[in-house]
PDB file of C-alpha atoms in Angstrom:
ATOM      1  CA  MET A   1     -14.352  -9.863 -32.702  1.00  0.00           C
ATOM      2  CA  PRO A   2     -10.820 -10.978 -31.653  1.00  0.00           C
ATOM      3  CA  GLN A   3      -8.047  -8.082 -32.174  1.00  0.00           C
ATOM      4  CA  ARG A   4      -6.261  -8.534 -35.033  1.00  0.00           C
ATOM      5  CA  PRO A   5      -2.407  -9.502 -34.636  1.00  0.00           C
ATOM      6  CA  SER A   6       0.864  -7.203 -35.119  1.00  0.00           C
ATOM      7  CA  SER A   7       2.501  -8.147 -37.749  1.00  0.00           C
ATOM      8  CA  ASN A   8       5.169  -8.875 -35.516  1.00  0.00           C
ATOM      9  CA  THR A   9       3.516 -11.314 -34.302  1.00  0.00           C
ATOM     10  CA  ARG A  10       5.143 -14.951 -35.187  1.00  0.00           C
ATOM     11  CA  LEU A  11       2.252 -17.328 -35.326  1.00  0.00           C
ATOM     12  CA  PRO A  12       2.638 -21.519 -35.390  1.00  0.00           C
ATOM     13  CA  PRO A  13       2.451 -22.981 -38.703  1.00  0.00           C
ATOM     14  CA  LEU A  14      -0.978 -23.533 -39.697  1.00  0.00           C
ATOM     15  CA  SER A  15      -0.301 -27.523 -40.412  1.00  0.00           C
ATOM     16  CA  ALA A  16       1.150 -28.018 -36.753  1.00  0.00           C
ATOM     17  CA  LEU A  17      -1.880 -26.347 -36.239  1.00  0.00           C
ATOM     18  CA  ARG A  18      -4.109 -28.275 -37.903  1.00  0.00           C
ATOM     19  CA  PHE A  19      -2.947 -31.447 -36.263  1.00  0.00           C
ATOM     20  CA  PHE A  20      -3.145 -30.085 -32.659  1.00  0.00           C
ATOM     21  CA  GLU A  21      -6.856 -29.223 -33.619  1.00  0.00           C
ATOM     22  CA  VAL A  22      -7.773 -32.549 -34.969  1.00  0.00           C
ATOM     23  CA  ALA A  23      -5.481 -34.469 -32.645  1.00  0.00           C
ATOM     24  CA  GLY A  24      -6.985 -32.121 -29.335  1.00  0.00           C
ATOM     25  CA  ARG A  25     -10.559 -32.893 -30.563  1.00  0.00           C
ATOM     26  CA  LEU A  26     -10.329 -36.495 -31.162  1.00  0.00           C
ATOM     27  CA  GLN A  27      -7.538 -37.576 -28.424  1.00  0.00           C
ATOM     28  CA  SER A  28      -5.752 -39.983 -30.700  1.00  0.00           C
ATOM     29  CA  PHE A  29      -2.801 -39.310 -32.916  1.00  0.00           C
ATOM     30  CA  LYS A  30      -3.943 -42.577 -34.791  1.00  0.00           C
ATOM     31  CA  LEU A  31      -7.343 -41.121 -35.066  1.00  0.00           C
ATOM     32  CA  ALA A  32      -6.191 -37.769 -36.045  1.00  0.00           C
ATOM     33  CA  ALA A  33      -3.917 -39.198 -38.938  1.00  0.00           C
ATOM     34  CA  ALA A  34      -6.773 -40.936 -40.088  1.00  0.00           C
ATOM     35  CA  GLU A  35      -8.823 -37.910 -40.922  1.00  0.00           C
ATOM     36  CA  LEU A  36      -5.979 -35.974 -41.971  1.00  0.00           C
ATOM     37  CA  ASN A  37      -4.849 -38.944 -44.462  1.00  0.00           C
ATOM     38  CA  VAL A  38      -1.007 -38.579 -43.058  1.00  0.00           C
ATOM     39  CA  THR A  39       0.657 -41.103 -41.051  1.00  0.00           C
ATOM     40  CA  PRO A  40       0.651 -41.574 -36.916  1.00  0.00           C
ATOM     41  CA  SER A  41       4.288 -40.380 -36.989  1.00  0.00           C
ATOM     42  CA  ALA A  42       3.360 -37.089 -38.855  1.00  0.00           C
ATOM     43  CA  VAL A  43       0.741 -35.830 -36.385  1.00  0.00           C
ATOM     44  CA  SER A  44       3.224 -36.936 -33.232  1.00  0.00           C
ATOM     45  CA  HIS A  45       6.073 -35.251 -34.691  1.00  0.00           C
ATOM     46  CA  GLY A  46       3.694 -31.963 -35.795  1.00  0.00           C
ATOM     47  CA  ILE A  47       2.576 -31.502 -32.630  1.00  0.00           C
ATOM     48  CA  VAL A  48       6.133 -31.946 -30.955  1.00  0.00           C
ATOM     49  CA  SER A  49       7.493 -29.075 -32.748  1.00  0.00           C
ATOM     50  CA  LEU A  50       4.479 -27.116 -31.812  1.00  0.00           C
ATOM     51  CA  GLU A  51       4.652 -27.863 -28.591  1.00  0.00           C
ATOM     52  CA  GLN A  52       9.066 -26.526 -28.963  1.00  0.00           C
ATOM     53  CA  SER A  53       8.349 -23.515 -30.616  1.00  0.00           C
ATOM     54  CA  LEU A  54       5.592 -22.257 -27.635  1.00  0.00           C
ATOM     55  CA  GLY A  55       7.298 -23.659 -24.621  1.00  0.00           C
ATOM     56  CA  VAL A  56       4.519 -25.634 -23.340  1.00  0.00           C
ATOM     57  CA  THR A  57       3.333 -29.314 -23.109  1.00  0.00           C
ATOM     58  CA  LEU A  58      -0.078 -29.758 -24.754  1.00  0.00           C
ATOM     59  CA  PHE A  59      -0.703 -32.998 -24.373  1.00  0.00           C
ATOM     60  CA  VAL A  60      -0.146 -36.132 -21.573  1.00  0.00           C
ATOM     61  CA  ARG A  61       0.997 -39.127 -23.498  1.00  0.00           C
ATOM     62  CA  GLU A  62       0.372 -42.230 -21.618  1.00  0.00           C
ATOM     63  CA  PRO A  63       0.690 -45.934 -22.470  1.00  0.00           C
ATOM     64  CA  ARG A  64      -2.952 -45.985 -23.888  1.00  0.00           C
ATOM     65  CA  LYS A  65      -4.194 -42.667 -23.118  1.00  0.00           C
ATOM     66  CA  LEU A  66      -3.871 -39.215 -24.624  1.00  0.00           C
ATOM     67  CA  SER A  67      -5.537 -36.464 -22.777  1.00  0.00           C
ATOM     68  CA  LEU A  68      -4.491 -32.337 -23.334  1.00  0.00           C
ATOM     69  CA  THR A  69      -3.082 -30.865 -19.985  1.00  0.00           C
ATOM     70  CA  PRO A  70      -4.940 -27.777 -19.081  1.00  0.00           C
ATOM     71  CA  GLU A  71      -3.051 -25.305 -21.500  1.00  0.00           C
ATOM     72  CA  GLY A  72      -3.357 -27.461 -24.057  1.00  0.00           C
ATOM     73  CA  ALA A  73      -7.789 -27.450 -23.386  1.00  0.00           C
ATOM     74  CA  ASP A  74      -7.540 -23.812 -23.275  1.00  0.00           C
ATOM     75  CA  TYR A  75      -5.236 -23.563 -26.391  1.00  0.00           C
ATOM     76  CA  LEU A  76      -7.415 -25.638 -28.456  1.00  0.00           C
ATOM     77  CA  ARG A  77     -10.831 -23.569 -27.657  1.00  0.00           C
ATOM     78  CA  TYR A  78      -9.081 -20.963 -29.511  1.00  0.00           C
ATOM     79  CA  ILE A  79      -7.712 -22.946 -32.027  1.00  0.00           C
ATOM     80  CA  SER A  80     -10.744 -24.520 -32.847  1.00  0.00           C
ATOM     81  CA  GLU A  81     -12.842 -21.190 -33.251  1.00  0.00           C
ATOM     82  CA  ALA A  82      -9.969 -20.110 -35.751  1.00  0.00           C
ATOM     83  CA  PHE A  83     -10.691 -22.618 -37.963  1.00  0.00           C
ATOM     84  CA  ALA A  84     -14.515 -22.563 -37.731  1.00  0.00           C
ATOM     85  CA  LEU A  85     -14.161 -19.062 -38.716  1.00  0.00           C
ATOM     86  CA  ILE A  86     -11.467 -20.038 -41.943  1.00  0.00           C
ATOM     87  CA  ALA A  87     -13.979 -22.756 -42.934  1.00  0.00           C
ATOM     88  CA  THR A  88     -17.280 -20.395 -42.746  1.00  0.00           C
ATOM     89  CA  GLY A  89     -15.466 -17.234 -44.267  1.00  0.00           C
ATOM     90  CA  THR A  90     -14.150 -19.606 -47.197  1.00  0.00           C
ATOM     91  CA  GLN A  91     -17.581 -21.175 -47.666  1.00  0.00           C
ATOM     92  CA  ARG A  92     -19.205 -18.059 -48.276  1.00  0.00           C
ATOM     93  CA  LEU A  93     -17.038 -16.593 -50.749  1.00  0.00           C
ATOM     94  CA  PRO A  94     -18.734 -16.984 -54.142  1.00  0.00           C
ATOM     95  CA  GLY A  95     -18.679 -20.307 -55.754  1.00  0.00           C
ATOM     96  CA  GLN A  96     -15.841 -21.192 -52.630  1.00  0.00           C
ATOM     97  CA  GLY A  97     -18.425 -23.425 -51.505  1.00  0.00           C
ATOM     98  CA  ASP A  98     -18.734 -26.054 -54.642  1.00  0.00           C
ATOM     99  CA  ARG A  99     -14.723 -25.339 -55.823  1.00  0.00           C
ATOM    100  CA  TYR A 100     -13.955 -26.729 -51.348  1.00  0.00           C
ATOM    101  CA  GLY A 101     -16.910 -29.786 -51.243  1.00  0.00           C
ATOM    102  CA  LEU A 102     -18.636 -27.372 -48.824  1.00  0.00           C
ATOM    103  CA  GLN A 103     -22.337 -27.325 -49.107  1.00  0.00           C
ATOM    104  CA  ARG A 104     -23.855 -24.586 -49.106  1.00  0.00           C
ATOM    105  CA  SER A 105     -26.550 -24.270 -46.345  1.00  0.00           C
ATOM    106  CA  ILE A 106     -28.314 -21.557 -43.538  1.00  0.00           C
ATOM    107  CA  THR A 107     -27.679 -21.086 -39.739  1.00  0.00           C
ATOM    108  CA  VAL A 108     -30.692 -19.725 -37.757  1.00  0.00           C
ATOM    109  CA  SER A 109     -30.692 -19.416 -34.168  1.00  0.00           C
ATOM    110  CA  CYS A 110     -34.252 -19.322 -32.732  1.00  0.00           C
ATOM    111  CA  ALA A 111     -35.965 -20.369 -29.175  1.00  0.00           C
ATOM    112  CA  PRO A 112     -37.714 -23.364 -29.284  1.00  0.00           C
ATOM    113  CA  THR A 113     -40.763 -22.813 -28.783  1.00  0.00           C
ATOM    114  CA  LEU A 114     -40.606 -19.511 -31.925  1.00  0.00           C
ATOM    115  CA  ALA A 115     -38.957 -22.764 -34.090  1.00  0.00           C
ATOM    116  CA  SER A 116     -41.273 -25.693 -33.673  1.00  0.00           C
ATOM    117  CA  ARG A 117     -44.437 -23.732 -33.426  1.00  0.00           C
ATOM    118  CA  TRP A 118     -44.254 -20.637 -35.913  1.00  0.00           C
ATOM    119  CA  LEU A 119     -40.780 -21.408 -38.053  1.00  0.00           C
ATOM    120  CA  LEU A 120     -40.582 -25.181 -38.684  1.00  0.00           C
ATOM    121  CA  PRO A 121     -44.252 -25.554 -40.395  1.00  0.00           C
ATOM    122  CA  ARG A 122     -43.243 -22.672 -42.928  1.00  0.00           C
ATOM    123  CA  LEU A 123     -39.914 -23.997 -43.666  1.00  0.00           C
ATOM    124  CA  PRO A 124     -40.879 -25.959 -46.691  1.00  0.00           C
ATOM    125  CA  ALA A 125     -42.348 -23.148 -48.048  1.00  0.00           C
ATOM    126  CA  PHE A 126     -38.741 -22.049 -48.515  1.00  0.00           C
ATOM    127  CA  ARG A 127     -37.331 -24.968 -49.071  1.00  0.00           C
ATOM    128  CA  ASP A 128     -39.441 -25.145 -52.828  1.00  0.00           C
ATOM    129  CA  HIS A 129     -37.935 -22.127 -53.846  1.00  0.00           C
ATOM    130  CA  TRP A 130     -34.188 -22.845 -52.779  1.00  0.00           C
ATOM    131  CA  PRO A 131     -34.044 -27.153 -52.686  1.00  0.00           C
ATOM    132  CA  ASP A 132     -30.541 -27.226 -52.747  1.00  0.00           C
ATOM    133  CA  THR A 133     -29.412 -24.896 -49.745  1.00  0.00           C
ATOM    134  CA  ASN A 134     -29.883 -26.552 -46.601  1.00  0.00           C
ATOM    135  CA  VAL A 135     -31.446 -25.025 -42.949  1.00  0.00           C
ATOM    136  CA  THR A 136     -29.943 -25.260 -40.187  1.00  0.00           C
ATOM    137  CA  VAL A 137     -31.595 -24.057 -36.885  1.00  0.00           C
ATOM    138  CA  ASP A 138     -30.243 -23.966 -33.684  1.00  0.00           C
ATOM    139  CA  THR A 139     -32.333 -24.210 -30.628  1.00  0.00           C
ATOM    140  CA  SER A 140     -29.823 -23.643 -27.734  1.00  0.00           C
ATOM    141  CA  GLN A 141     -30.482 -20.909 -25.119  1.00  0.00           C
ATOM    142  CA  ARG A 142     -27.488 -19.545 -25.093  1.00  0.00           C
ATOM    143  CA  GLN A 143     -27.015 -16.019 -26.823  1.00  0.00           C
ATOM    144  CA  VAL A 144     -24.590 -16.517 -30.134  1.00  0.00           C
ATOM    145  CA  ASN A 145     -22.428 -14.054 -31.843  1.00  0.00           C
ATOM    146  CA  LEU A 146     -23.397 -14.554 -35.511  1.00  0.00           C
ATOM    147  CA  SER A 147     -19.811 -13.364 -36.852  1.00  0.00           C
ATOM    148  CA  THR A 148     -17.944 -15.843 -34.388  1.00  0.00           C
ATOM    149  CA  ASP A 149     -20.422 -18.850 -34.038  1.00  0.00           C
ATOM    150  CA  GLY A 150     -20.990 -19.013 -37.442  1.00  0.00           C
ATOM    151  CA  PHE A 151     -23.909 -18.081 -37.125  1.00  0.00           C
ATOM    152  CA  ASP A 152     -26.200 -16.017 -40.311  1.00  0.00           C
ATOM    153  CA  PHE A 153     -29.472 -15.438 -38.569  1.00  0.00           C
ATOM    154  CA  ALA A 154     -31.039 -15.373 -35.072  1.00  0.00           C
ATOM    155  CA  ILE A 155     -34.540 -14.439 -33.865  1.00  0.00           C
ATOM    156  CA  ARG A 156     -34.500 -12.326 -31.162  1.00  0.00           C
ATOM    157  CA  MET A 157     -37.310 -11.219 -28.405  1.00  0.00           C
ATOM    158  CA  SER A 158     -37.395  -7.202 -27.820  1.00  0.00           C
ATOM    159  CA  ARG A 159     -39.237  -4.669 -26.072  1.00  0.00           C
ATOM    160  CA  ALA A 160     -38.117  -1.577 -27.138  1.00  0.00           C
ATOM    161  CA  GLN A 161     -37.830  -0.373 -31.198  1.00  0.00           C
ATOM    162  CA  VAL A 162     -34.546  -1.442 -32.438  1.00  0.00           C
ATOM    163  CA  VAL A 163     -32.876   1.005 -34.774  1.00  0.00           C
ATOM    164  CA  ASP A 164     -30.074  -1.093 -36.549  1.00  0.00           C
ATOM    165  CA  ALA A 165     -29.536  -1.757 -40.154  1.00  0.00           C
ATOM    166  CA  ASN A 166     -29.636  -5.122 -39.176  1.00  0.00           C
ATOM    167  CA  TRP A 167     -32.257  -6.172 -37.220  1.00  0.00           C
ATOM    168  CA  ALA A 168     -35.853  -6.510 -38.758  1.00  0.00           C
ATOM    169  CA  ARG A 169     -39.206  -6.827 -37.042  1.00  0.00           C
ATOM    170  CA  LEU A 170     -40.846  -9.464 -38.025  1.00  0.00           C
ATOM    171  CA  PHE A 171     -44.399  -9.313 -35.513  1.00  0.00           C
ATOM    172  CA  GLY A 172     -45.507  -8.675 -32.080  1.00  0.00           C
ATOM    173  CA  GLU A 173     -46.564 -11.001 -29.337  1.00  0.00           C
ATOM    174  CA  GLN A 174     -50.128 -11.268 -28.217  1.00  0.00           C
ATOM    175  CA  LEU A 175     -51.332 -12.247 -24.448  1.00  0.00           C
ATOM    176  CA  VAL A 176     -54.918 -14.382 -23.743  1.00  0.00           C
ATOM    177  CA  PRO A 177     -55.685 -16.662 -20.735  1.00  0.00           C
ATOM    178  CA  VAL A 178     -55.730 -20.237 -22.063  1.00  0.00           C
ATOM    179  CA  CYS A 179     -56.212 -23.341 -19.456  1.00  0.00           C
ATOM    180  CA  SER A 180     -58.001 -26.822 -20.436  1.00  0.00           C
ATOM    181  CA  PRO A 181     -61.063 -27.387 -21.463  1.00  0.00           C
ATOM    182  CA  ALA A 182     -62.038 -29.233 -18.378  1.00  0.00           C
ATOM    183  CA  TYR A 183     -60.289 -26.700 -15.970  1.00  0.00           C
ATOM    184  CA  ARG A 184     -61.978 -23.875 -17.430  1.00  0.00           C
ATOM    185  CA  ASP A 185     -65.337 -26.103 -16.901  1.00  0.00           C
ATOM    186  CA  ARG A 186     -64.522 -26.238 -12.929  1.00  0.00           C
ATOM    187  CA  LEU A 187     -64.254 -22.458 -12.830  1.00  0.00           C
ATOM    188  CA  LEU A 188     -67.912 -21.697 -14.343  1.00  0.00           C
ATOM    189  CA  ASP A 189     -70.937 -20.687 -12.413  1.00  0.00           C
ATOM    190  CA  ALA A 190     -74.009 -22.167 -12.264  1.00  0.00           C
ATOM    191  CA  GLN A 191     -75.381 -20.163 -15.356  1.00  0.00           C
ATOM    192  CA  GLY A 192     -72.000 -21.523 -17.445  1.00  0.00           C
ATOM    193  CA  GLU A 193     -70.805 -18.434 -17.558  1.00  0.00           C
ATOM    194  CA  ILE A 194     -67.305 -16.833 -16.590  1.00  0.00           C
ATOM    195  CA  ASP A 195     -66.345 -13.475 -14.007  1.00  0.00           C
ATOM    196  CA  LEU A 196     -63.361 -13.080 -14.595  1.00  0.00           C
ATOM    197  CA  SER A 197     -62.811 -10.694 -11.659  1.00  0.00           C
ATOM    198  CA  ARG A 198     -63.581 -14.188  -9.367  1.00  0.00           C
ATOM    199  CA  ASP A 199     -62.274 -16.847 -10.802  1.00  0.00           C
ATOM    200  CA  LEU A 200     -58.794 -15.315 -11.152  1.00  0.00           C
ATOM    201  CA  HIS A 201     -58.509 -15.086  -7.799  1.00  0.00           C
ATOM    202  CA  ARG A 202     -59.424 -19.002  -7.061  1.00  0.00           C
ATOM    203  CA  ALA A 203     -57.589 -20.294 -10.431  1.00  0.00           C
ATOM    204  CA  THR A 204     -54.167 -21.029  -9.965  1.00  0.00           C
ATOM    205  CA  LEU A 205     -51.907 -18.788 -12.033  1.00  0.00           C
ATOM    206  CA  ILE A 206     -48.975 -20.473 -14.591  1.00  0.00           C
ATOM    207  CA  HIS A 207     -46.183 -18.476 -15.160  1.00  0.00           C
ATOM    208  CA  VAL A 208     -43.048 -18.532 -16.765  1.00  0.00           C
ATOM    209  CA  SER A 209     -40.461 -17.478 -15.183  1.00  0.00           C
ATOM    210  CA  GLN A 210     -38.059 -15.562 -17.877  1.00  0.00           C
ATOM    211  CA  ALA A 211     -40.606 -14.513 -19.924  1.00  0.00           C
ATOM    212  CA  SER A 212     -40.677 -10.470 -20.044  1.00  0.00           C
ATOM    213  CA  GLU A 213     -44.111  -9.809 -19.902  1.00  0.00           C
ATOM    214  CA  ASP A 214     -46.343 -11.948 -17.633  1.00  0.00           C
ATOM    215  CA  TRP A 215     -49.680 -12.310 -15.865  1.00  0.00           C
ATOM    216  CA  GLN A 216     -49.055  -8.505 -14.553  1.00  0.00           C
ATOM    217  CA  THR A 217     -48.750  -7.084 -17.949  1.00  0.00           C
ATOM    218  CA  TRP A 218     -52.105  -8.629 -18.941  1.00  0.00           C
ATOM    219  CA  LEU A 219     -54.118  -8.274 -15.533  1.00  0.00           C
ATOM    220  CA  SER A 220     -52.920  -4.293 -15.560  1.00  0.00           C
ATOM    221  CA  HIS A 221     -54.264  -3.472 -19.469  1.00  0.00           C
ATOM    222  CA  THR A 222     -57.115  -5.103 -18.666  1.00  0.00           C
ATOM    223  CA  GLY A 223     -57.926  -3.210 -15.447  1.00  0.00           C
ATOM    224  CA  LEU A 224     -58.406  -6.364 -12.897  1.00  0.00           C
ATOM    225  CA  LYS A 225     -57.242  -5.485  -9.698  1.00  0.00           C
ATOM    226  CA  ASP A 226     -57.257  -7.018  -6.290  1.00  0.00           C
ATOM    227  CA  ILE A 227     -55.431 -10.248  -7.819  1.00  0.00           C
ATOM    228  CA  ASP A 228     -51.898 -11.938  -6.577  1.00  0.00           C
ATOM    229  CA  ALA A 229     -49.842 -11.875 -10.180  1.00  0.00           C
ATOM    230  CA  GLN A 230     -47.154 -13.527  -8.477  1.00  0.00           C
ATOM    231  CA  ARG A 231     -48.552 -16.543  -6.904  1.00  0.00           C
ATOM    232  CA  GLY A 232     -49.221 -19.705  -9.057  1.00  0.00           C
ATOM    233  CA  LEU A 233     -46.667 -22.200 -10.989  1.00  0.00           C
ATOM    234  CA  ARG A 234     -43.521 -20.981 -11.871  1.00  0.00           C
ATOM    235  CA  PHE A 235     -41.825 -23.042 -15.519  1.00  0.00           C
ATOM    236  CA  ASP A 236     -38.689 -21.891 -17.273  1.00  0.00           C
ATOM    237  CA  THR A 237     -40.003 -22.465 -20.636  1.00  0.00           C
ATOM    238  CA  ILE A 238     -43.040 -21.305 -22.398  1.00  0.00           C
ATOM    239  CA  GLN A 239     -43.834 -25.106 -23.866  1.00  0.00           C
ATOM    240  CA  MET A 240     -44.046 -26.415 -20.465  1.00  0.00           C
ATOM    241  CA  ALA A 241     -46.316 -23.631 -18.797  1.00  0.00           C
ATOM    242  CA  PHE A 242     -48.652 -24.561 -21.878  1.00  0.00           C
ATOM    243  CA  GLU A 243     -48.180 -28.608 -20.749  1.00  0.00           C
ATOM    244  CA  ALA A 244     -49.125 -27.334 -17.181  1.00  0.00           C
ATOM    245  CA  ALA A 245     -52.170 -25.708 -18.768  1.00  0.00           C
ATOM    246  CA  ALA A 246     -53.300 -27.945 -20.918  1.00  0.00           C
ATOM    247  CA  GLY A 247     -52.324 -30.786 -17.846  1.00  0.00           C
ATOM    248  CA  GLY A 248     -55.115 -29.123 -15.963  1.00  0.00           C
ATOM    249  CA  LEU A 249     -52.955 -27.188 -13.707  1.00  0.00           C
ATOM    250  CA  GLY A 250     -54.183 -24.024 -14.103  1.00  0.00           C
ATOM    251  CA  VAL A 251     -54.112 -21.069 -16.407  1.00  0.00           C
ATOM    252  CA  ALA A 252     -51.566 -19.907 -18.730  1.00  0.00           C
ATOM    253  CA  LEU A 253     -50.931 -17.052 -20.302  1.00  0.00           C
ATOM    254  CA  GLY A 254     -50.491 -17.701 -23.591  1.00  0.00           C
ATOM    255  CA  ARG A 255     -48.728 -16.035 -26.382  1.00  0.00           C
ATOM    256  CA  ARG A 256     -49.800 -15.936 -30.134  1.00  0.00           C
ATOM    257  CA  PRO A 257     -48.704 -17.458 -32.215  1.00  0.00           C
ATOM    258  CA  LEU A 258     -46.956 -19.931 -30.063  1.00  0.00           C
ATOM    259  CA  VAL A 259     -50.440 -20.888 -28.597  1.00  0.00           C
ATOM    260  CA  ASP A 260     -52.243 -21.390 -31.446  1.00  0.00           C
ATOM    261  CA  ARG A 261     -51.293 -24.590 -32.608  1.00  0.00           C
ATOM    262  CA  ASP A 262     -52.832 -25.288 -28.927  1.00  0.00           C
ATOM    263  CA  LEU A 263     -56.023 -23.594 -29.423  1.00  0.00           C
ATOM    264  CA  GLU A 264     -56.357 -24.797 -32.826  1.00  0.00           C
ATOM    265  CA  ALA A 265     -56.368 -28.553 -31.524  1.00  0.00           C
ATOM    266  CA  GLY A 266     -58.477 -27.538 -28.312  1.00  0.00           C
ATOM    267  CA  THR A 267     -56.154 -29.034 -25.729  1.00  0.00           C
ATOM    268  CA  LEU A 268     -56.024 -25.193 -24.490  1.00  0.00           C
ATOM    269  CA  VAL A 269     -59.507 -22.778 -25.118  1.00  0.00           C
ATOM    270  CA  GLU A 270     -59.288 -19.116 -24.119  1.00  0.00           C
ATOM    271  CA  LEU A 271     -60.475 -18.477 -20.397  1.00  0.00           C
ATOM    272  CA  SER A 272     -61.332 -14.607 -21.738  1.00  0.00           C
ATOM    273  CA  PRO A 273     -61.902 -12.626 -25.200  1.00  0.00           C
ATOM    274  CA  GLN A 274     -59.635  -9.991 -23.876  1.00  0.00           C
ATOM    275  CA  VAL A 275     -56.579  -9.931 -26.007  1.00  0.00           C
ATOM    276  CA  VAL A 276     -53.367  -7.679 -24.817  1.00  0.00           C
ATOM    277  CA  ASP A 277     -50.809  -6.873 -27.351  1.00  0.00           C
ATOM    278  CA  ALA A 278     -47.675  -6.760 -25.482  1.00  0.00           C
ATOM    279  CA  GLU A 279     -45.066  -4.658 -26.231  1.00  0.00           C
ATOM    280  CA  THR A 280     -42.371  -7.662 -26.893  1.00  0.00           C
ATOM    281  CA  ALA A 281     -41.601  -7.859 -30.438  1.00  0.00           C
ATOM    282  CA  TYR A 282     -39.536 -11.164 -32.483  1.00  0.00           C
ATOM    283  CA  TRP A 283     -37.007  -9.736 -34.677  1.00  0.00           C
ATOM    284  CA  LEU A 284     -34.831 -11.136 -36.989  1.00  0.00           C
ATOM    285  CA  VAL A 285     -31.059 -10.505 -36.880  1.00  0.00           C
ATOM    286  CA  SER A 286     -28.658 -10.682 -39.906  1.00  0.00           C
ATOM    287  CA  ALA A 287     -25.283 -11.130 -40.161  1.00  0.00           C
ATOM    288  CA  GLN A 288     -23.344  -8.551 -41.086  1.00  0.00           C
ATOM    289  CA  ASP A 289     -22.508  -9.827 -44.730  1.00  0.00           C
ATOM    290  CA  ALA A 290     -25.754 -11.890 -45.324  1.00  0.00           C
ATOM    291  CA  GLY A 291     -26.797  -9.071 -48.447  1.00  0.00           C
ATOM    292  CA  HIS A 292     -23.841 -11.043 -49.760  1.00  0.00           C
ATOM    293  CA  ARG A 293     -25.066 -14.566 -50.548  1.00  0.00           C
ATOM    294  CA  PRO A 294     -28.174 -14.864 -53.219  1.00  0.00           C
ATOM    295  CA  ASP A 295     -29.615 -17.764 -50.444  1.00  0.00           C
ATOM    296  CA  LEU A 296     -29.135 -15.983 -47.723  1.00  0.00           C
ATOM    297  CA  SER A 297     -31.265 -12.712 -49.158  1.00  0.00           C
ATOM    298  CA  GLY A 298     -33.706 -14.656 -50.165  1.00  0.00           C
ATOM    299  CA  PHE A 299     -34.025 -16.306 -46.485  1.00  0.00           C
ATOM    300  CA  LYS A 300     -34.474 -13.082 -45.578  1.00  0.00           C
ATOM    301  CA  HIS A 301     -37.304 -12.023 -48.231  1.00  0.00           C
ATOM    302  CA  TRP A 302     -38.920 -14.634 -47.689  1.00  0.00           C
ATOM    303  CA  LEU A 303     -38.938 -14.643 -43.827  1.00  0.00           C
ATOM    304  CA  LEU A 304     -40.053 -11.001 -43.551  1.00  0.00           C
ATOM    305  CA  GLN A 305     -42.832 -12.189 -46.275  1.00  0.00           C
ATOM    306  CA  GLU A 306     -44.385 -14.810 -43.776  1.00  0.00           C
ATOM    307  CA  ALA A 307     -44.198 -12.662 -40.798  1.00  0.00           C
ATOM    308  CA  ARG A 308     -46.277  -9.540 -42.619  1.00  0.00           C
ATOM    309  CA  SER A 309     -48.746 -12.600 -44.368  1.00  0.00           C
ATOM    310  CA  PHE A 310     -48.881 -13.420 -40.995  1.00  0.00           C
ATOM    311  CA  GLU A 311     -49.630 -10.221 -39.023  1.00  0.00           C
ATOM    312  CA  ASP A 312     -51.924  -9.282 -41.897  1.00  0.00           C
ATOM    313  CA  GLN A 313     -53.677 -12.568 -41.680  1.00  0.00           C
ATOM    314  CA  ARG A 314     -54.239 -11.961 -37.555  1.00  0.00           C
ATOM    315  CA  THR A 315     -55.755  -8.492 -38.073  1.00  0.00           C
TER     316      THR A 315
END
């Protein structure tokens, strides 16, 4: 978290900072005035006053173009984040969301494949209980900071047991080799059987470059030796690896529950019944104040129940 300024630090007027944030975001005094319901002259004078008090030029003013100076662009990042934090904090106060016209919502950061294949199919059940609460799922690959980025929850992967009051284990991954039905048929011997120690030598192995546990983990647990676990094709996402396997390019390491949909649809089949429990598990990470709102507590309770039910069914 940013350090709190001392009581002697003089901060610019909030109204002038608001003019700057909107004008910088829209790159226009006229559009900023329309959004703030003031005159363009008021916006211009407010920003000139801000520049004078800071001793810094924030905008480059040209006849038909307004742009931020390098100093202005850097300052805008901090001011935008500050206003976002104020809005988030106000929304989370009891009853303030409705008072200020801020609709109650829950924001979740989650990896894209887990979001589309496990979380989204279950969200209707949550909406049945909380129909007036919006849920925003962010699947960007960046590692978000729950407090400064305004997220309520994040679903993260970890290979180690996490001892933290804000972390709760959801479920672990299971590893199993998968490929397309046609690719499996190409590996069958004359008796219509698969010999892994032989066939994995011939097969193209498909890897996920960012995965902490991949082919070497599965081979070590199953006792198969003399197979080069590094050769083959590499992709940066699990989704791409599954699509490559479904397209007949080789054998991927399926990760349950992410691969379950493909197995049920028949686009992928198990090349071996040997399933290895991975050390990697999915964890629900909650913001520090997630217990202060009933809808956030309800979401956390619901998601943990869904994970527990999923684990029980799989077992």
